Amino acid sequence: MIYLKEIEGAEGMSWKWHERGNFTYLTIPKWSAEGIDLGFSTRVGGVSHVPYDSFNLGLHVGDDPTAVLQNREHWLDQWGVPLSKVAVGEQVHGTNVLWINEEDGGRGSRELETAIPATDGLVTQSSVGLMAFFADCVPLFFYYPDLKAVGIAHAGWKGTAHKIGQKVLECFEEAGGRTEDAWVAIGPSIGPCCYSVDERVAVQFRANYHETPFLHRQEDGHYLLDLWEANKTLFLGKGVRLENIEVASVCTADNPEWFFSYRRDGARSGRMAGWIRRVVSS
């Protein structure tokens, strides 16, 4: 288990902890230097009440929509971006990936009804920001320098088992991108210290991966599942260079003071946001 205070000392860690007043988030300076806004929020610094206290960014969890929108506006203020320039997908634990254009700005940013239907992966070459929501599932971030394109994906155990990360890479490849030059980041999620799954889950990984070193069988017949390693294994197998994969290695379930967790807290829990945008010079 790696706590936020230890992030900078973690092996290969390039995610950095940012504080601005009572507002906190994680980012990767290496990506920022390339003109890529990337961030992962925490539960700290918002206006939502228990059990969504306090920086809940999910509209679909039962929180007061007014509070959620206030939190979203505060989050985007950090990047100087209005809600009208953000696209959000309807997350269904699937593997659908969609290209986003300028006209998609605002979809799902203020209400659930306008979100891009049944889509867990978004990619774009436009200036529209991409946002997805998490409470244990893995946030995946993508940057293809040759295409000047970015992407984000929501990868829980289902999305990881069915390789949504690979499907995102394939979208970029179909557009002419070179995966060997791609950058990928794996954000905070439930870690192998806390994620016990049963044979029903394990069998789906075995069906889709040649090897499953990220499944650790326990004496009770369950498995500890390492979603970070599963996604990293997938990316390496697709040709992403090891030095271009940034893994946060921070467990959301094991850090209740900083993160929401569906596994720990149940359905009435908030959501963090993953955010990425290509900064386009005017």
Tab-separated table of C-alpha atoms in Angstrom, residues 11-237:
chain	number	residue	atom	x	y	z
A	11	GLU	CA	9.601	3.611	-7.729
A	12	GLY	CA	9.152	5.205	-11.150
A	13	MET	CA	6.694	7.699	-9.708
A	14	SER	CA	6.166	10.866	-11.684
A	15	TRP	CA	2.670	11.734	-10.393
A	16	LYS	CA	2.829	14.790	-8.144
A	17	TRP	CA	0.611	16.007	-5.346
A	18	HIS	CA	-0.798	19.532	-5.660
A	19	GLU	CA	-2.457	21.648	-2.983
A	20	ARG	CA	-4.229	24.940	-3.607
A	21	GLY	CA	-5.899	26.169	-0.431
A	22	ASN	CA	-8.075	23.264	0.701
A	23	PHE	CA	-8.224	21.897	-2.852
A	24	THR	CA	-6.032	18.909	-3.739
A	25	TYR	CA	-5.321	16.848	-6.830
A	26	LEU	CA	-2.685	14.763	-8.620
A	27	THR	CA	-0.990	15.526	-11.921
A	28	ILE	CA	2.081	14.588	-13.974
A	29	PRO	CA	4.491	17.498	-14.636
A	30	LYS	CA	6.103	15.633	-17.556
A	31	TRP	CA	2.781	15.733	-19.389
A	32	SER	CA	2.149	19.360	-18.433
A	33	ALA	CA	5.482	20.304	-20.003
A	34	GLU	CA	4.195	18.858	-23.287
A	35	GLY	CA	1.072	21.032	-23.225
A	36	ILE	CA	-1.193	18.331	-21.832
A	37	ASP	CA	-3.487	19.157	-18.912
A	38	LEU	CA	-3.907	15.989	-16.855
A	39	GLY	CA	-5.411	15.699	-13.396
A	40	PHE	CA	-6.991	13.302	-10.939
A	41	SER	CA	-9.072	14.817	-8.143
A	42	THR	CA	-9.423	13.757	-4.517
A	43	ARG	CA	-12.444	13.957	-2.220
A	44	VAL	CA	-11.051	17.074	-0.515
A	45	GLY	CA	-12.121	20.680	-1.021
A	46	GLY	CA	-15.743	20.579	-2.219
A	47	VAL	CA	-19.240	21.459	-1.030
A	48	SER	CA	-21.045	18.083	-1.026
A	49	HIS	CA	-22.374	16.702	2.255
A	50	VAL	CA	-21.992	13.264	3.860
A	51	PRO	CA	-21.665	10.622	2.420
A	52	TYR	CA	-20.435	12.527	-0.633
A	53	ASP	CA	-18.151	14.780	1.348
A	54	SER	CA	-16.907	16.797	-0.041
A	55	PHE	CA	-15.548	17.019	-3.576
A	56	ASN	CA	-17.909	14.626	-5.339
A	57	LEU	CA	-17.888	15.095	-9.110
A	58	GLY	CA	-20.370	12.367	-10.097
A	59	LEU	CA	-23.937	13.305	-11.048
A	60	HIS	CA	-25.125	9.681	-11.023
A	61	VAL	CA	-24.625	8.750	-7.354
A	62	GLY	CA	-27.542	10.521	-5.626
A	63	ASP	CA	-25.786	13.714	-4.568
A	64	ASP	CA	-27.417	17.147	-4.871
A	65	PRO	CA	-26.852	18.145	-8.533
A	66	THR	CA	-26.314	21.776	-7.536
A	67	ALA	CA	-23.409	20.775	-5.299
A	68	VAL	CA	-21.944	18.513	-7.979
A	69	LEU	CA	-22.035	21.252	-10.601
A	70	GLN	CA	-20.420	23.684	-8.178
A	71	ASN	CA	-17.679	21.124	-7.567
A	72	ARG	CA	-17.236	20.534	-11.294
A	73	GLU	CA	-16.935	24.245	-11.974
A	74	HIS	CA	-14.353	24.552	-9.196
A	75	TRP	CA	-12.414	21.617	-10.648
A	76	LEU	CA	-12.383	23.078	-14.146
A	77	ASP	CA	-11.432	26.517	-12.831
A	78	GLN	CA	-8.037	24.993	-12.036
A	79	TRP	CA	-7.550	24.468	-15.762
A	80	GLY	CA	-9.301	27.611	-17.001
A	81	VAL	CA	-11.922	25.603	-18.890
A	82	PRO	CA	-15.731	26.082	-18.871
A	83	LEU	CA	-18.164	23.164	-18.707
A	84	SER	CA	-19.135	23.937	-22.307
A	85	LYS	CA	-15.670	22.769	-23.428
A	86	VAL	CA	-15.812	19.356	-21.722
A	87	ALA	CA	-17.137	16.008	-22.961
A	88	VAL	CA	-18.315	13.180	-20.680
A	89	GLY	CA	-19.337	9.631	-21.561
A	90	GLU	CA	-22.054	7.490	-20.017
A	91	GLN	CA	-19.902	4.931	-18.219
A	92	VAL	CA	-21.303	1.394	-18.414
A	93	HIS	CA	-18.196	-0.742	-17.719
A	94	GLY	CA	-17.954	-1.486	-21.424
A	95	THR	CA	-15.236	-1.118	-24.051
A	96	ASN	CA	-16.768	1.382	-26.469
A	97	VAL	CA	-14.335	4.153	-27.470
A	98	LEU	CA	-15.377	7.263	-29.406
A	99	TRP	CA	-13.583	10.114	-31.151
A	100	ILE	CA	-14.633	13.520	-29.782
A	101	ASN	CA	-14.812	16.703	-31.871
A	102	GLU	CA	-15.299	20.381	-31.043
A	103	GLU	CA	-19.084	20.082	-31.396
A	104	ASP	CA	-19.134	17.510	-28.582
A	105	GLY	CA	-18.084	20.132	-26.037
A	106	GLY	CA	-20.585	20.316	-23.172
A	107	ARG	CA	-22.025	16.828	-23.618
A	108	GLY	CA	-22.604	15.291	-20.194
A	109	SER	CA	-20.850	18.106	-18.375
A	110	ARG	CA	-24.017	19.530	-16.755
A	111	GLU	CA	-26.542	16.693	-16.955
A	112	LEU	CA	-26.552	12.924	-17.351
A	113	GLU	CA	-29.025	12.974	-20.228
A	114	THR	CA	-26.605	14.578	-22.688
A	115	ALA	CA	-23.626	12.325	-21.937
A	116	ILE	CA	-22.222	10.321	-24.858
A	117	PRO	CA	-24.204	7.060	-24.619
A	118	ALA	CA	-22.600	3.820	-23.433
A	119	THR	CA	-19.011	5.017	-23.858
A	120	ASP	CA	-16.143	4.333	-21.431
A	121	GLY	CA	-13.323	5.628	-23.623
A	122	LEU	CA	-12.926	9.054	-25.244
A	123	VAL	CA	-10.190	10.242	-27.621
A	124	THR	CA	-9.687	13.575	-29.344
A	125	GLN	CA	-7.421	15.818	-31.390
A	126	SER	CA	-9.593	18.822	-30.554
A	127	SER	CA	-9.320	21.324	-27.710
A	128	VAL	CA	-12.299	19.747	-25.911
A	129	GLY	CA	-11.406	18.402	-22.472
A	130	LEU	CA	-12.239	14.788	-21.633
A	131	MET	CA	-13.541	13.864	-18.180
A	132	ALA	CA	-14.467	10.534	-16.574
A	133	PHE	CA	-15.384	9.505	-13.030
A	134	PHE	CA	-13.942	6.926	-10.660
A	135	ALA	CA	-14.324	5.349	-7.228
A	136	ASP	CA	-11.967	2.312	-7.448
A	137	CYS	CA	-11.975	1.689	-11.213
A	138	VAL	CA	-8.752	2.507	-13.038
A	139	PRO	CA	-8.343	5.847	-14.833
A	140	LEU	CA	-6.277	5.433	-17.994
A	141	PHE	CA	-4.790	8.470	-19.744
A	142	PHE	CA	-3.268	8.548	-23.237
A	143	TYR	CA	-1.135	10.931	-25.284
A	144	TYR	CA	0.027	10.333	-28.855
A	145	PRO	CA	2.616	13.038	-29.656
A	146	ASP	CA	2.613	12.299	-33.393
A	147	LEU	CA	-1.155	12.777	-33.651
A	148	LYS	CA	-1.350	15.578	-31.084
A	149	ALA	CA	-4.167	13.512	-29.597
A	150	VAL	CA	-5.212	12.558	-26.069
A	151	GLY	CA	-7.593	10.052	-24.538
A	152	ILE	CA	-9.132	8.804	-21.320
A	153	ALA	CA	-10.726	5.501	-20.354
A	154	HIS	CA	-12.689	4.112	-17.411
A	155	ALA	CA	-11.317	0.620	-16.728
A	156	GLY	CA	-12.837	-1.405	-13.917
A	157	TRP	CA	-12.308	-5.148	-13.751
A	158	LYS	CA	-14.714	-5.657	-16.673
A	159	GLY	CA	-13.078	-3.017	-18.846
A	160	THR	CA	-9.622	-4.314	-17.967
A	161	ALA	CA	-10.572	-7.960	-18.552
A	162	HIS	CA	-11.979	-7.048	-21.964
A	163	LYS	CA	-9.041	-4.753	-22.796
A	164	ILE	CA	-10.503	-1.284	-23.137
A	165	GLY	CA	-6.949	0.070	-22.961
A	166	GLN	CA	-6.034	-1.885	-26.086
A	167	LYS	CA	-9.141	-0.605	-27.856
A	168	VAL	CA	-8.076	2.977	-27.142
A	169	LEU	CA	-4.621	2.299	-28.584
A	170	GLU	CA	-6.222	0.750	-31.667
A	171	CYS	CA	-8.315	3.891	-32.207
A	172	PHE	CA	-5.149	5.966	-32.306
A	173	GLU	CA	-3.389	3.429	-34.539
A	174	GLU	CA	-6.262	3.530	-37.033
A	175	ALA	CA	-5.704	7.297	-37.223
A	176	GLY	CA	-2.023	6.716	-38.040
A	177	GLY	CA	-0.563	6.960	-34.544
A	178	ARG	CA	2.635	5.159	-33.498
A	179	THR	CA	1.991	3.217	-30.292
A	180	GLU	CA	5.729	2.813	-29.655
A	181	ASP	CA	5.812	6.587	-29.109
A	182	ALA	CA	2.607	6.762	-27.045
A	183	TRP	CA	2.468	7.941	-23.445
A	184	VAL	CA	0.147	6.176	-21.011
A	185	ALA	CA	-0.696	6.951	-17.375
A	186	ILE	CA	-2.457	4.659	-14.902
A	187	GLY	CA	-4.061	6.679	-12.129
A	188	PRO	CA	-5.165	5.928	-8.556
A	189	SER	CA	-7.620	3.049	-8.162
A	190	ILE	CA	-8.267	0.116	-5.871
A	191	GLY	CA	-4.975	-1.681	-5.392
A	192	PRO	CA	-3.976	-5.340	-5.069
A	193	CYS	CA	-3.840	-4.854	-1.296
A	194	CYS	CA	-7.637	-4.445	-1.171
A	195	TYR	CA	-9.172	-5.966	-4.289
A	196	SER	CA	-10.346	-9.514	-3.650
A	197	VAL	CA	-12.280	-11.164	-6.503
A	198	ASP	CA	-13.817	-14.576	-7.077
A	199	GLU	CA	-13.399	-17.262	-9.725
A	200	ARG	CA	-16.128	-15.657	-11.844
A	201	VAL	CA	-13.877	-12.641	-12.358
A	202	ALA	CA	-10.634	-14.601	-12.644
A	203	VAL	CA	-11.944	-16.784	-15.452
A	204	GLN	CA	-12.661	-13.722	-17.617
A	205	PHE	CA	-9.055	-12.585	-17.320
A	206	ARG	CA	-7.773	-16.050	-18.183
A	207	ALA	CA	-9.988	-16.056	-21.263
A	208	ASN	CA	-8.506	-12.800	-22.561
A	209	TYR	CA	-4.868	-12.783	-21.393
A	210	HIS	CA	-2.199	-15.358	-22.274
A	211	GLU	CA	-0.776	-15.091	-18.750
A	212	THR	CA	-2.279	-13.667	-15.555
A	213	PRO	CA	0.564	-12.848	-13.126
A	214	PHE	CA	-1.646	-10.059	-11.762
A	215	LEU	CA	-4.064	-12.628	-10.217
A	216	HIS	CA	-2.824	-13.825	-6.820
A	217	ARG	CA	-4.730	-16.832	-5.500
A	218	GLN	CA	-5.566	-16.822	-1.774
A	219	GLU	CA	-6.163	-19.712	0.617
A	220	ASP	CA	-9.926	-19.119	0.590
A	221	GLY	CA	-10.092	-19.600	-3.182
A	222	HIS	CA	-10.416	-15.898	-3.966
A	223	TYR	CA	-7.804	-13.811	-5.765
A	224	LEU	CA	-6.135	-10.481	-5.120
A	225	LEU	CA	-6.364	-8.665	-8.448
A	226	ASP	CA	-3.726	-6.114	-9.469
A	227	LEU	CA	-5.482	-3.920	-12.022
A	228	TRP	CA	-2.432	-1.668	-12.343
A	229	GLU	CA	-0.247	-4.578	-13.416
A	230	ALA	CA	-2.948	-5.995	-15.695
A	231	ASN	CA	-3.219	-2.736	-17.627
A	232	LYS	CA	0.547	-2.231	-17.660
A	233	THR	CA	0.991	-5.778	-19.024
A	234	LEU	CA	-1.539	-5.008	-21.740
A	235	PHE	CA	0.211	-1.800	-22.793
A	236	LEU	CA	3.658	-3.389	-22.873
A	237	GLY	CA	2.266	-6.187	-25.007
